[in-house]
Amino acid sequence: LAANSSTCTVDTARPTIAIGAFTTTPVLAGSTSTTFTVTYGGTSEVTLDLTDLNLTPTGTAVGTLSIDAASGGNDTARLVTISSISGEGTLTVSIAPSTARDATGNFALGASTAVCTVDTVRPSITIDPPSLSPVLAGSNSTTFAVTYEGTSAVTLALANLSLISNPVGAVTGTLSIDAPSGGNDTSRLITVSGISGEGTFTVGITANSAQDALGNQALAATSPACTVDITRPTVAIGAPSTSPVLAGGSLSTTFAVT
């Protein structure tokens, strides 16, 4: 007699996993986090948790992982956050296999994010002590050497500079900038000329006077203080105690010097 076989169910399609782009890349100074969305397709259950995630850094980059359900109540999506990011390098997140399954038991394969670039280190700025301090009578200028590190472009201009007098207004001078000899493009020489007054002063440099290749800007900086005293001591000579000095009288006279 004829007979029918039992039904054989076939499901060779695994659940799919799609990893979205990082919300922030590169992560620069002033930023400490980025996120990406993991979306599953063809799944009946998502079991993704922190133990399924692995953060691979390069260089000095570091960060901390966390997971939240994606907004909108979508049970097949998760939002992964990398927080407390710092350093220089890259971060990549890999997802282990079997973080979701369909109704017949197929498991999702593993997956990895794209690379997130990290550079939270700003260019540094160093201002040397003044070449001449104190500035005394007979001198009216001094210089400050400024050196940048970790920069791809130095944009320091006169608009970035200010002379800060202590007491306010007691010291004045004129600022100028030159590139130092030797062709070092990461250094500048600030000259303060026409100095007058008595007190101290510093030179202030505003933020954003240099940047690195990814756009991090240098912070503001202030030079060491320079002392100024270009007022010479005064001398006053009084009238002679005896004048005129006559024959038969005293043969000496005195002058008071103050």
C-alpha positions as YAML, in Angstrom:
chain: A
units: angstrom
residues:
- id: 1
  name: LEU
  ca: [0.00, 0.00, 0.00]
- id: 2
  name: ALA
  ca: [1.03, 3.57, -0.54]
- id: 3
  name: ALA
  ca: [2.27, 5.51, 2.52]
- id: 4
  name: ASN
  ca: [3.24, 9.08, 3.31]
- id: 5
  name: SER
  ca: [6.43, 9.98, 5.15]
- id: 6
  name: SER
  ca: [6.48, 12.13, 8.22]
- id: 7
  name: THR
  ca: [7.00, 15.85, 7.73]
- id: 8
  name: CYS
  ca: [10.57, 17.08, 7.96]
- id: 9
  name: THR
  ca: [10.95, 20.67, 9.08]
- id: 10
  name: VAL
  ca: [13.86, 22.55, 7.52]
- id: 11
  name: ASP
  ca: [15.24, 25.81, 8.92]
- id: 12
  name: THR
  ca: [18.86, 26.44, 8.02]
- id: 13
  name: ALA
  ca: [18.60, 30.21, 8.36]
- id: 14
  name: ARG
  ca: [20.29, 31.56, 11.44]
- id: 15
  name: PRO
  ca: [19.11, 34.75, 13.14]
- id: 16
  name: THR
  ca: [20.90, 37.73, 11.64]
- id: 17
  name: ILE
  ca: [22.86, 40.31, 13.58]
- id: 18
  name: ALA
  ca: [23.50, 43.85, 12.37]
- id: 19
  name: ILE
  ca: [25.79, 46.25, 14.19]
- id: 20
  name: GLY
  ca: [25.21, 49.95, 13.62]
- id: 21
  name: ALA
  ca: [27.89, 52.63, 13.33]
- id: 22
  name: PHE
  ca: [29.38, 54.30, 16.38]
- id: 23
  name: THR
  ca: [27.50, 57.46, 17.30]
- id: 24
  name: THR
  ca: [30.82, 59.20, 17.96]
- id: 25
  name: THR
  ca: [34.08, 58.44, 16.20]
- id: 26
  name: PRO
  ca: [36.69, 59.63, 16.64]
- id: 27
  name: VAL
  ca: [36.23, 60.15, 20.37]
- id: 28
  name: LEU
  ca: [38.20, 63.33, 21.11]
- id: 29
  name: ALA
  ca: [39.14, 65.33, 24.21]
- id: 30
  name: GLY
  ca: [35.96, 66.53, 25.92]
- id: 31
  name: SER
  ca: [34.06, 63.36, 24.96]
- id: 32
  name: THR
  ca: [34.11, 60.15, 27.00]
- id: 33
  name: SER
  ca: [31.53, 57.84, 25.41]
- id: 34
  name: THR
  ca: [30.07, 56.41, 22.24]
- id: 35
  name: THR
  ca: [27.24, 53.96, 21.47]
- id: 36
  name: PHE
  ca: [26.17, 51.52, 18.78]
- id: 37
  name: THR
  ca: [22.97, 49.54, 18.19]
- id: 38
  name: VAL
  ca: [22.83, 45.76, 17.77]
- id: 39
  name: THR
  ca: [19.77, 44.61, 15.82]
- id: 40
  name: TYR
  ca: [18.73, 40.96, 15.37]
- id: 41
  name: GLY
  ca: [16.52, 39.56, 12.66]
- id: 42
  name: GLY
  ca: [14.63, 36.25, 12.47]
- id: 43
  name: THR
  ca: [14.95, 35.64, 16.19]
- id: 44
  name: SER
  ca: [12.53, 34.58, 18.88]
- id: 45
  name: GLU
  ca: [14.84, 35.28, 21.81]
- id: 46
  name: VAL
  ca: [17.76, 37.64, 22.39]
- id: 47
  name: THR
  ca: [20.10, 36.64, 25.22]
- id: 48
  name: LEU
  ca: [22.88, 39.18, 24.68]
- id: 49
  name: ASP
  ca: [24.55, 40.28, 27.93]
- id: 50
  name: LEU
  ca: [27.86, 41.75, 29.06]
- id: 51
  name: THR
  ca: [29.59, 38.37, 29.17]
- id: 52
  name: ASP
  ca: [29.04, 38.10, 25.41]
- id: 53
  name: LEU
  ca: [30.96, 41.31, 24.71]
- id: 54
  name: ASN
  ca: [34.70, 41.76, 24.40]
- id: 55
  name: LEU
  ca: [36.37, 45.18, 24.15]
- id: 56
  name: THR
  ca: [39.66, 45.11, 22.23]
- id: 57
  name: PRO
  ca: [41.81, 48.23, 22.61]
- id: 58
  name: THR
  ca: [44.98, 49.35, 20.86]
- id: 59
  name: GLY
  ca: [47.48, 51.91, 22.09]
- id: 60
  name: THR
  ca: [46.48, 53.47, 25.38]
- id: 61
  name: ALA
  ca: [42.73, 53.57, 24.63]
- id: 62
  name: VAL
  ca: [40.42, 52.24, 27.36]
- id: 63
  name: GLY
  ca: [36.66, 52.17, 27.99]
- id: 64
  name: THR
  ca: [33.84, 50.43, 29.90]
- id: 65
  name: LEU
  ca: [30.98, 48.48, 28.28]
- id: 66
  name: SER
  ca: [27.27, 48.45, 29.21]
- id: 67
  name: ILE
  ca: [24.06, 47.26, 27.52]
- id: 68
  name: ASP
  ca: [20.53, 48.70, 27.46]
- id: 69
  name: ALA
  ca: [17.38, 47.85, 25.57]
- id: 70
  name: ALA
  ca: [17.12, 50.03, 22.49]
- id: 71
  name: SER
  ca: [14.57, 52.85, 22.56]
- id: 72
  name: GLY
  ca: [11.12, 52.28, 21.12]
- id: 73
  name: GLY
  ca: [10.46, 48.96, 22.85]
- id: 74
  name: ASN
  ca: [12.16, 46.92, 20.11]
- id: 75
  name: ASP
  ca: [12.93, 43.60, 21.83]
- id: 76
  name: THR
  ca: [15.24, 42.52, 19.02]
- id: 77
  name: ALA
  ca: [17.65, 45.43, 19.45]
- id: 78
  name: ARG
  ca: [20.16, 46.39, 22.11]
- id: 79
  name: LEU
  ca: [22.12, 49.61, 22.71]
- id: 80
  name: VAL
  ca: [25.76, 49.07, 23.67]
- id: 81
  name: THR
  ca: [27.60, 51.97, 25.32]
- id: 82
  name: ILE
  ca: [31.34, 52.40, 25.74]
- id: 83
  name: SER
  ca: [31.87, 54.93, 28.53]
- id: 84
  name: SER
  ca: [34.83, 56.35, 30.49]
- id: 85
  name: ILE
  ca: [36.85, 56.42, 27.27]
- id: 86
  name: SER
  ca: [40.35, 57.87, 27.43]
- id: 87
  name: GLY
  ca: [43.77, 57.54, 25.83]
- id: 88
  name: GLU
  ca: [44.95, 57.28, 22.26]
- id: 89
  name: GLY
  ca: [44.34, 54.33, 19.95]
- id: 90
  name: THR
  ca: [41.29, 52.35, 18.83]
- id: 91
  name: LEU
  ca: [38.46, 50.34, 20.36]
- id: 92
  name: THR
  ca: [36.65, 47.39, 18.77]
- id: 93
  name: VAL
  ca: [33.78, 45.37, 20.30]
- id: 94
  name: SER
  ca: [33.22, 41.73, 19.38]
- id: 95
  name: ILE
  ca: [30.00, 39.82, 20.11]
- id: 96
  name: ALA
  ca: [30.23, 36.11, 20.85]
- id: 97
  name: PRO
  ca: [28.10, 33.54, 18.95]
- id: 98
  name: SER
  ca: [24.77, 32.33, 20.35]
- id: 99
  name: THR
  ca: [23.45, 35.67, 21.61]
- id: 100
  name: ALA
  ca: [20.07, 35.04, 19.97]
- id: 101
  name: ARG
  ca: [18.09, 32.07, 18.62]
- id: 102
  name: ASP
  ca: [15.03, 31.42, 16.50]
- id: 103
  name: ALA
  ca: [12.03, 29.25, 17.29]
- id: 104
  name: THR
  ca: [13.62, 26.08, 15.90]
- id: 105
  name: GLY
  ca: [16.89, 26.53, 17.79]
- id: 106
  name: ASN
  ca: [19.24, 28.16, 15.28]
- id: 107
  name: PHE
  ca: [21.72, 30.47, 17.00]
- id: 108
  name: ALA
  ca: [23.15, 33.74, 15.74]
- id: 109
  name: LEU
  ca: [26.81, 33.82, 14.74]
- id: 110
  name: GLY
  ca: [29.35, 36.17, 16.27]
- id: 111
  name: ALA
  ca: [30.00, 39.67, 14.96]
- id: 112
  name: SER
  ca: [32.31, 42.64, 15.43]
- id: 113
  name: THR
  ca: [31.96, 46.39, 15.25]
- id: 114
  name: ALA
  ca: [33.91, 48.69, 13.01]
- id: 115
  name: VAL
  ca: [36.93, 50.40, 14.57]
- id: 116
  name: CYS
  ca: [36.33, 53.40, 16.84]
- id: 117
  name: THR
  ca: [39.24, 55.84, 16.87]
- id: 118
  name: VAL
  ca: [40.14, 57.37, 20.24]
- id: 119
  name: ASP
  ca: [42.29, 60.45, 20.84]
- id: 120
  name: THR
  ca: [41.39, 62.21, 24.08]
- id: 121
  name: VAL
  ca: [44.88, 63.69, 24.52]
- id: 122
  name: ARG
  ca: [45.10, 67.39, 23.71]
- id: 123
  name: PRO
  ca: [48.29, 69.02, 22.40]
- id: 124
  name: SER
  ca: [50.40, 70.17, 25.34]
- id: 125
  name: ILE
  ca: [51.89, 73.64, 25.72]
- id: 126
  name: THR
  ca: [54.97, 74.60, 27.75]
- id: 127
  name: ILE
  ca: [56.03, 78.20, 28.40]
- id: 128
  name: ASP
  ca: [59.58, 78.68, 29.64]
- id: 129
  name: PRO
  ca: [60.49, 81.29, 32.28]
- id: 130
  name: PRO
  ca: [61.32, 84.77, 30.94]
- id: 131
  name: SER
  ca: [64.78, 85.15, 29.45]
- id: 132
  name: LEU
  ca: [65.30, 88.25, 31.63]
- id: 133
  name: SER
  ca: [63.74, 88.72, 35.06]
- id: 134
  name: PRO
  ca: [63.81, 91.08, 36.79]
- id: 135
  name: VAL
  ca: [63.66, 93.68, 34.04]
- id: 136
  name: LEU
  ca: [65.55, 96.65, 35.49]
- id: 137
  name: ALA
  ca: [66.37, 100.21, 34.44]
- id: 138
  name: GLY
  ca: [68.35, 100.12, 31.22]
- id: 139
  name: SER
  ca: [66.45, 97.07, 29.94]
- id: 140
  name: ASN
  ca: [62.96, 97.08, 28.47]
- id: 141
  name: SER
  ca: [62.36, 93.65, 26.94]
- id: 142
  name: THR
  ca: [62.26, 89.93, 27.69]
- id: 143
  name: THR
  ca: [61.25, 86.78, 25.81]
- id: 144
  name: PHE
  ca: [59.29, 83.59, 26.51]
- id: 145
  name: ALA
  ca: [59.86, 80.34, 24.56]
- id: 146
  name: VAL
  ca: [56.65, 78.42, 23.86]
- id: 147
  name: THR
  ca: [56.81, 74.73, 22.89]
- id: 148
  name: TYR
  ca: [53.92, 72.53, 21.73]
- id: 149
  name: GLU
  ca: [53.83, 68.71, 21.72]
- id: 150
  name: GLY
  ca: [51.41, 66.34, 20.04]
- id: 151
  name: THR
  ca: [50.33, 68.94, 17.51]
- id: 152
  name: SER
  ca: [49.97, 68.94, 13.75]
- id: 153
  name: ALA
  ca: [49.33, 72.69, 13.39]
- id: 154
  name: VAL
  ca: [50.33, 75.66, 15.55]
- id: 155
  name: THR
  ca: [48.01, 78.64, 14.97]
- id: 156
  name: LEU
  ca: [49.29, 80.89, 17.77]
- id: 157
  name: ALA
  ca: [48.70, 84.53, 16.86]
- id: 158
  name: LEU
  ca: [48.76, 87.92, 18.62]
- id: 159
  name: ALA
  ca: [45.02, 87.61, 19.17]
- id: 160
  name: ASN
  ca: [45.75, 84.63, 21.46]
- id: 161
  name: LEU
  ca: [48.08, 86.67, 23.70]
- id: 162
  name: SER
  ca: [47.52, 89.01, 26.62]
- id: 163
  name: LEU
  ca: [49.84, 90.77, 29.06]
- id: 164
  name: ILE
  ca: [48.52, 90.31, 32.60]
- id: 165
  name: SER
  ca: [49.89, 92.94, 35.00]
- id: 166
  name: ASN
  ca: [50.04, 92.65, 38.79]
- id: 167
  name: PRO
  ca: [48.98, 95.11, 40.17]
- id: 168
  name: VAL
  ca: [46.53, 95.72, 37.34]
- id: 169
  name: GLY
  ca: [47.87, 98.39, 34.99]
- id: 170
  name: ALA
  ca: [51.20, 98.73, 36.83]
- id: 171
  name: VAL
  ca: [53.26, 97.12, 34.06]
- id: 172
  name: THR
  ca: [52.86, 97.71, 30.35]
- id: 173
  name: GLY
  ca: [54.60, 96.31, 27.28]
- id: 174
  name: THR
  ca: [54.15, 95.33, 23.64]
- id: 175
  name: LEU
  ca: [53.79, 91.70, 22.57]
- id: 176
  name: SER
  ca: [55.13, 90.11, 19.40]
- id: 177
  name: ILE
  ca: [55.65, 86.54, 18.11]
- id: 178
  name: ASP
  ca: [58.42, 84.98, 16.04]
- id: 179
  name: ALA
  ca: [59.20, 81.43, 14.96]
- id: 180
  name: PRO
  ca: [62.46, 80.44, 16.65]
- id: 181
  name: SER
  ca: [65.58, 79.79, 14.62]
- id: 182
  name: GLY
  ca: [66.15, 76.26, 13.41]
- id: 183
  name: GLY
  ca: [62.81, 75.85, 11.65]
- id: 184
  name: ASN
  ca: [61.05, 74.17, 14.57]
- id: 185
  name: ASP
  ca: [57.40, 74.52, 13.60]
- id: 186
  name: THR
  ca: [56.15, 73.46, 17.05]
- id: 187
  name: SER
  ca: [57.84, 76.35, 18.88]
- id: 188
  name: ARG
  ca: [57.30, 80.08, 19.06]
- id: 189
  name: LEU
  ca: [59.21, 82.94, 20.70]
- id: 190
  name: ILE
  ca: [57.12, 85.62, 22.40]
- id: 191
  name: THR
  ca: [58.83, 88.98, 22.95]
- id: 192
  name: VAL
  ca: [57.58, 91.63, 25.35]
- id: 193
  name: SER
  ca: [59.21, 94.94, 24.44]
- id: 194
  name: GLY
  ca: [58.80, 98.54, 25.57]
- id: 195
  name: ILE
  ca: [58.33, 97.35, 29.15]
- id: 196
  name: SER
  ca: [57.68, 100.03, 31.75]
- id: 197
  name: GLY
  ca: [56.36, 100.27, 35.30]
- id: 198
  name: GLU
  ca: [56.90, 98.38, 38.52]
- id: 199
  name: GLY
  ca: [55.37, 95.04, 39.51]
- id: 200
  name: THR
  ca: [55.09, 91.65, 37.84]
- id: 201
  name: PHE
  ca: [53.41, 90.36, 34.71]
- id: 202
  name: THR
  ca: [52.58, 87.10, 33.00]
- id: 203
  name: VAL
  ca: [51.70, 86.32, 29.40]
- id: 204
  name: GLY
  ca: [48.39, 84.51, 28.88]
- id: 205
  name: ILE
  ca: [47.72, 82.28, 25.87]
- id: 206
  name: THR
  ca: [44.09, 81.51, 25.08]
- id: 207
  name: ALA
  ca: [42.80, 78.05, 24.23]
- id: 208
  name: ASN
  ca: [42.87, 76.77, 20.63]
- id: 209
  name: SER
  ca: [46.35, 78.02, 19.69]
- id: 210
  name: ALA
  ca: [47.28, 74.58, 18.27]
- id: 211
  name: GLN
  ca: [45.54, 71.37, 17.23]
- id: 212
  name: ASP
  ca: [46.40, 67.76, 16.50]
- id: 213
  name: ALA
  ca: [45.59, 65.75, 13.38]
- id: 214
  name: LEU
  ca: [42.13, 64.74, 14.65]
- id: 215
  name: GLY
  ca: [41.11, 68.22, 15.79]
- id: 216
  name: ASN
  ca: [41.91, 68.28, 19.51]
- id: 217
  name: GLN
  ca: [42.69, 71.85, 20.56]
- id: 218
  name: ALA
  ca: [45.35, 72.98, 23.05]
- id: 219
  name: LEU
  ca: [44.08, 74.41, 26.34]
- id: 220
  name: ALA
  ca: [44.89, 77.89, 27.65]
- id: 221
  name: ALA
  ca: [48.21, 78.49, 29.39]
- id: 222
  name: THR
  ca: [49.96, 81.19, 31.45]
- id: 223
  name: SER
  ca: [53.67, 81.93, 31.55]
- id: 224
  name: PRO
  ca: [55.81, 82.11, 34.69]
- id: 225
  name: ALA
  ca: [55.87, 85.62, 36.19]
- id: 226
  name: CYS
  ca: [58.38, 88.29, 35.21]
- id: 227
  name: THR
  ca: [59.39, 91.00, 37.73]
- id: 228
  name: VAL
  ca: [59.71, 94.57, 36.50]
- id: 229
  name: ASP
  ca: [61.41, 97.51, 38.26]
- id: 230
  name: ILE
  ca: [62.77, 100.05, 35.82]
- id: 231
  name: THR
  ca: [62.54, 103.00, 38.22]
- id: 232
  name: ARG
  ca: [66.06, 103.96, 39.34]
- id: 233
  name: PRO
  ca: [66.70, 105.19, 42.88]
- id: 234
  name: THR
  ca: [66.64, 108.99, 43.07]
- id: 235
  name: VAL
  ca: [69.46, 111.13, 44.51]
- id: 236
  name: ALA
  ca: [69.07, 114.65, 45.87]
- id: 237
  name: ILE
  ca: [72.03, 116.81, 46.94]
- id: 238
  name: GLY
  ca: [71.27, 119.65, 49.34]
- id: 239
  name: ALA
  ca: [72.77, 123.13, 49.34]
- id: 240
  name: PRO
  ca: [76.23, 123.58, 50.87]
- id: 241
  name: SER
  ca: [76.20, 124.29, 54.57]
- id: 242
  name: THR
  ca: [78.61, 127.18, 54.06]
- id: 243
  name: SER
  ca: [78.67, 129.27, 50.92]
- id: 244
  name: PRO
  ca: [80.64, 131.19, 50.14]
- id: 245
  name: VAL
  ca: [83.70, 129.86, 51.95]
- id: 246
  name: LEU
  ca: [85.71, 133.01, 52.76]
- id: 247
  name: ALA
  ca: [89.27, 133.77, 53.86]
- id: 248
  name: GLY
  ca: [89.65, 133.67, 57.60]
- id: 249
  name: GLY
  ca: [86.53, 131.64, 58.00]
- id: 250
  name: SER
  ca: [85.74, 127.97, 57.89]
- id: 251
  name: LEU
  ca: [87.61, 126.13, 55.20]
- id: 252
  name: SER
  ca: [84.99, 123.40, 54.79]
- id: 253
  name: THR
  ca: [81.37, 122.98, 53.79]
- id: 254
  name: THR
  ca: [78.99, 120.03, 53.71]
- id: 255
  name: PHE
  ca: [76.29, 118.74, 51.40]
- id: 256
  name: ALA
  ca: [73.38, 116.50, 52.45]
- id: 257
  name: VAL
  ca: [72.86, 113.64, 50.02]
- id: 258
  name: THR
  ca: [69.42, 111.94, 50.10]
...
